[in-house]
Amino acid sequence: MNAMRDRWTDEVPDAAVGPGETAAAGRSASGPTVLRIALGSQLRRLREEAAVTREVAGDAIRASTAKISRLELGRVGFKERDVADLLTLYGVLEPAERSAFLTLAGQANTPGWWHRYADLLPAWFETFLGLEQAASVIRTYELQFVPGLVQSRDYARAVTSLGHTDPEEVERRTELRMRRQEILIGGGPTLWAVLDEAALRRTIGSPSLMRAQLDHLIEMNRLPNVSLQIAPLRYGGHAAAGGPFTILRFDEPDLPDIVYLEQLTSALYLDKRADVEHYAMVMDRLCAQVDPPARTESMLRAIRSQL
């Protein structure tokens, strides 16, 4: 636990990949969302080094300044022709280097597995799915519900039914949540989650369903890459009282940590160093304040016995 906390209190690294270090090797497993962000970041760096404005870059690919901004933020897909034209404009002429960029662009345009659920998902949540799938460490605090990555199927179905009534849609959304959880199996990312005790005592569906969910949490907490902590009601206020949030960390050196804040109809993605460090500090304080993971199983069993 201390080692994990030390890693998150280190200074968030600046982007460290230069124009000559853009080989696509080793990136194919990152997922299209992260690849788009990484490629956009590299193109922005090349543009700035070449002293080219967004307006001039837009003219080069017959697009608006806003389109260049979206490309550099990784929010839209890349056309190979556009990437090639931008590389020429930025003075990247060496064939091997251009080939690495174009290969990365092709990988970034590959649809993620969640594409089959695109009719159910707003664009802002598709972005989160891509980031979640590519993260190396996920830290999350949840206040109202059990976090999606550790929900049982029946609990996920019951939560989904709170906002949707069509049975087929509920089942597809439930299946989507189960697919998300597959990243935790077989050496996936580290998940470090803090659950408010209120979420565990709030009956979703039925008492028997909640008991099964608590059993599921006990099993998930035994995974080597999962650490669950509970913020007890007896503690009163705590560092994360402002609401739920998720911090995502990535292995890619040019991709910053990202804080995800979900709202009813949208989400915020924070990647400025000051914002990320603030949320990391809040999470560190919360984890130090509440009971350690070693006590989680006994607390879950105690709550289960009272349902």
Tab-separated table of N, CA and C in Angstrom, residues 1-9 136-142 147 149-150 184 189-195 221 225-229 245-247 280 283-288 290-293:
chain	number	residue	atom	x	y	z
A	1	MET	N	0.827	-1.201	0.000
A	1	MET	CA	0.000	0.000	0.000
A	1	MET	C	0.860	1.249	0.000
A	2	ASN	N	1.892	1.300	0.849
A	2	ASN	CA	2.747	2.477	0.894
A	2	ASN	C	3.478	2.681	-0.427
A	3	ALA	N	3.918	1.578	-1.033
A	3	ALA	CA	4.618	1.695	-2.308
A	3	ALA	C	3.698	2.271	-3.370
A	4	MET	N	2.444	1.812	-3.357
A	4	MET	CA	1.498	2.323	-4.330
A	4	MET	C	1.253	3.810	-4.097
A	5	ARG	N	1.111	4.201	-2.845
A	5	ARG	CA	0.856	5.604	-2.534
A	5	ARG	C	2.064	6.450	-2.917
A	6	ASP	N	3.287	5.955	-2.699
A	6	ASP	CA	4.486	6.697	-3.059
A	6	ASP	C	4.511	6.976	-4.556
A	7	ARG	N	4.073	6.002	-5.338
A	7	ARG	CA	4.103	6.186	-6.779
A	7	ARG	C	3.186	7.324	-7.202
A	8	TRP	N	2.075	7.458	-6.517
A	8	TRP	CA	1.111	8.485	-6.899
A	8	TRP	C	1.454	9.846	-6.326
A	9	THR	N	2.288	9.935	-5.356
A	9	THR	CA	2.655	11.242	-4.831
A	9	THR	C	3.903	11.783	-5.507
A	136	SER	N	-2.879	1.720	-16.616
A	136	SER	CA	-2.069	0.767	-15.858
A	136	SER	C	-2.460	0.767	-14.379
A	137	VAL	N	-2.977	1.899	-13.890
A	137	VAL	CA	-3.462	2.017	-12.518
A	137	VAL	C	-4.761	2.813	-12.539
A	138	ILE	N	-5.769	2.314	-11.846
A	138	ILE	CA	-7.061	2.995	-11.717
A	138	ILE	C	-7.341	3.186	-10.236
A	139	ARG	N	-7.493	4.433	-9.827
A	139	ARG	CA	-7.863	4.723	-8.434
A	139	ARG	C	-9.224	5.401	-8.463
A	140	THR	N	-10.150	4.932	-7.645
A	140	THR	CA	-11.494	5.474	-7.706
A	140	THR	C	-12.125	5.537	-6.328
A	141	TYR	N	-12.946	6.553	-6.138
A	141	TYR	CA	-13.757	6.681	-4.925
A	141	TYR	C	-15.204	6.745	-5.358
A	142	GLU	N	-16.048	5.910	-4.757
A	142	GLU	CA	-17.465	5.854	-5.115
A	142	GLU	C	-18.319	6.064	-3.882
A	147	PRO	N	-18.451	0.474	-7.357
A	147	PRO	CA	-17.808	0.818	-8.633
A	147	PRO	C	-18.111	-0.215	-9.714
A	149	LEU	N	-16.451	-1.611	-12.033
A	149	LEU	CA	-15.488	-2.679	-12.298
A	149	LEU	C	-15.583	-3.831	-11.309
A	150	VAL	N	-16.299	-3.637	-10.197
A	150	VAL	CA	-16.420	-4.722	-9.218
A	150	VAL	C	-17.883	-5.038	-8.898
A	184	LEU	N	-9.522	-6.740	-15.510
A	184	LEU	CA	-8.943	-7.048	-14.204
A	184	LEU	C	-8.444	-8.485	-14.108
A	189	PRO	N	-4.786	-3.996	-15.192
A	189	PRO	CA	-4.338	-2.845	-14.408
A	189	PRO	C	-4.548	-3.054	-12.918
A	190	THR	N	-3.869	-2.261	-12.129
A	190	THR	CA	-4.102	-2.238	-10.695
A	190	THR	C	-5.331	-1.386	-10.410
A	191	LEU	N	-6.285	-1.931	-9.692
A	191	LEU	CA	-7.474	-1.188	-9.273
A	191	LEU	C	-7.379	-0.947	-7.779
A	192	TRP	N	-7.445	0.295	-7.387
A	192	TRP	CA	-7.409	0.689	-5.976
A	192	TRP	C	-8.655	1.519	-5.735
A	193	ALA	N	-9.666	0.935	-5.100
A	193	ALA	CA	-10.965	1.580	-4.956
A	193	ALA	C	-11.322	1.781	-3.491
A	194	VAL	N	-11.909	2.932	-3.203
A	194	VAL	CA	-12.450	3.214	-1.885
A	194	VAL	C	-13.959	3.327	-2.028
A	195	LEU	N	-14.687	2.517	-1.269
A	195	LEU	CA	-16.148	2.491	-1.323
A	195	LEU	C	-16.693	3.102	-0.050
A	221	ASN	N	-11.612	-8.627	-4.005
A	221	ASN	CA	-10.558	-8.073	-3.157
A	221	ASN	C	-9.398	-9.054	-2.979
A	225	ASN	N	-4.278	-7.800	-8.104
A	225	ASN	CA	-4.219	-6.440	-8.641
A	225	ASN	C	-5.393	-5.570	-8.195
A	226	VAL	N	-6.155	-6.033	-7.186
A	226	VAL	CA	-7.309	-5.274	-6.692
A	226	VAL	C	-7.147	-5.012	-5.196
A	227	SER	N	-7.291	-3.759	-4.794
A	227	SER	CA	-7.282	-3.382	-3.380
A	227	SER	C	-8.526	-2.545	-3.107
A	228	LEU	N	-9.365	-3.027	-2.205
A	228	LEU	CA	-10.587	-2.321	-1.845
A	228	LEU	C	-10.490	-1.821	-0.418
A	229	GLN	N	-10.931	-0.596	-0.196
A	229	GLN	CA	-11.027	-0.032	1.142
A	229	GLN	C	-12.431	0.514	1.338
A	245	PHE	N	-14.864	10.215	-7.864
A	245	PHE	CA	-13.938	10.555	-8.942
A	245	PHE	C	-13.059	9.348	-9.225
A	246	THR	N	-12.424	9.385	-10.383
A	246	THR	CA	-11.507	8.317	-10.796
A	246	THR	C	-10.238	8.950	-11.345
A	247	ILE	N	-9.085	8.393	-10.961
A	247	ILE	CA	-7.795	8.831	-11.490
A	247	ILE	C	-7.217	7.677	-12.299
A	280	ALA	N	-4.982	13.464	-6.491
A	280	ALA	CA	-4.128	12.400	-5.965
A	280	ALA	C	-3.881	12.605	-4.471
A	283	MET	N	-6.994	11.569	-2.613
A	283	MET	CA	-7.095	10.115	-2.543
A	283	MET	C	-6.099	9.553	-1.535
A	284	ASP	N	-4.899	10.081	-1.514
A	284	ASP	CA	-3.897	9.624	-0.544
A	284	ASP	C	-4.389	9.847	0.887
A	285	ARG	N	-4.933	11.029	1.143
A	285	ARG	CA	-5.430	11.339	2.485
A	285	ARG	C	-6.598	10.433	2.850
A	286	LEU	N	-7.481	10.185	1.885
A	286	LEU	CA	-8.623	9.317	2.149
A	286	LEU	C	-8.163	7.899	2.472
A	287	CYS	N	-7.240	7.362	1.683
A	287	CYS	CA	-6.770	5.991	1.894
A	287	CYS	C	-6.048	5.845	3.228
A	288	ALA	N	-5.368	6.918	3.642
A	288	ALA	CA	-4.686	6.873	4.928
A	288	ALA	C	-5.658	7.007	6.092
A	290	VAL	N	-9.075	6.028	6.151
A	290	VAL	CA	-10.042	4.949	6.337
A	290	VAL	C	-9.315	3.651	6.680
A	291	ASP	N	-10.087	2.597	6.936
A	291	ASP	CA	-9.503	1.310	7.318
A	291	ASP	C	-8.702	0.711	6.167
A	292	PRO	N	-7.609	0.029	6.454
A	292	PRO	CA	-6.738	-0.535	5.412
A	292	PRO	C	-7.393	-1.721	4.706
A	293	PRO	N	-6.873	-2.094	3.532
A	293	PRO	CA	-7.436	-3.227	2.789
A	293	PRO	C	-7.476	-4.523	3.584
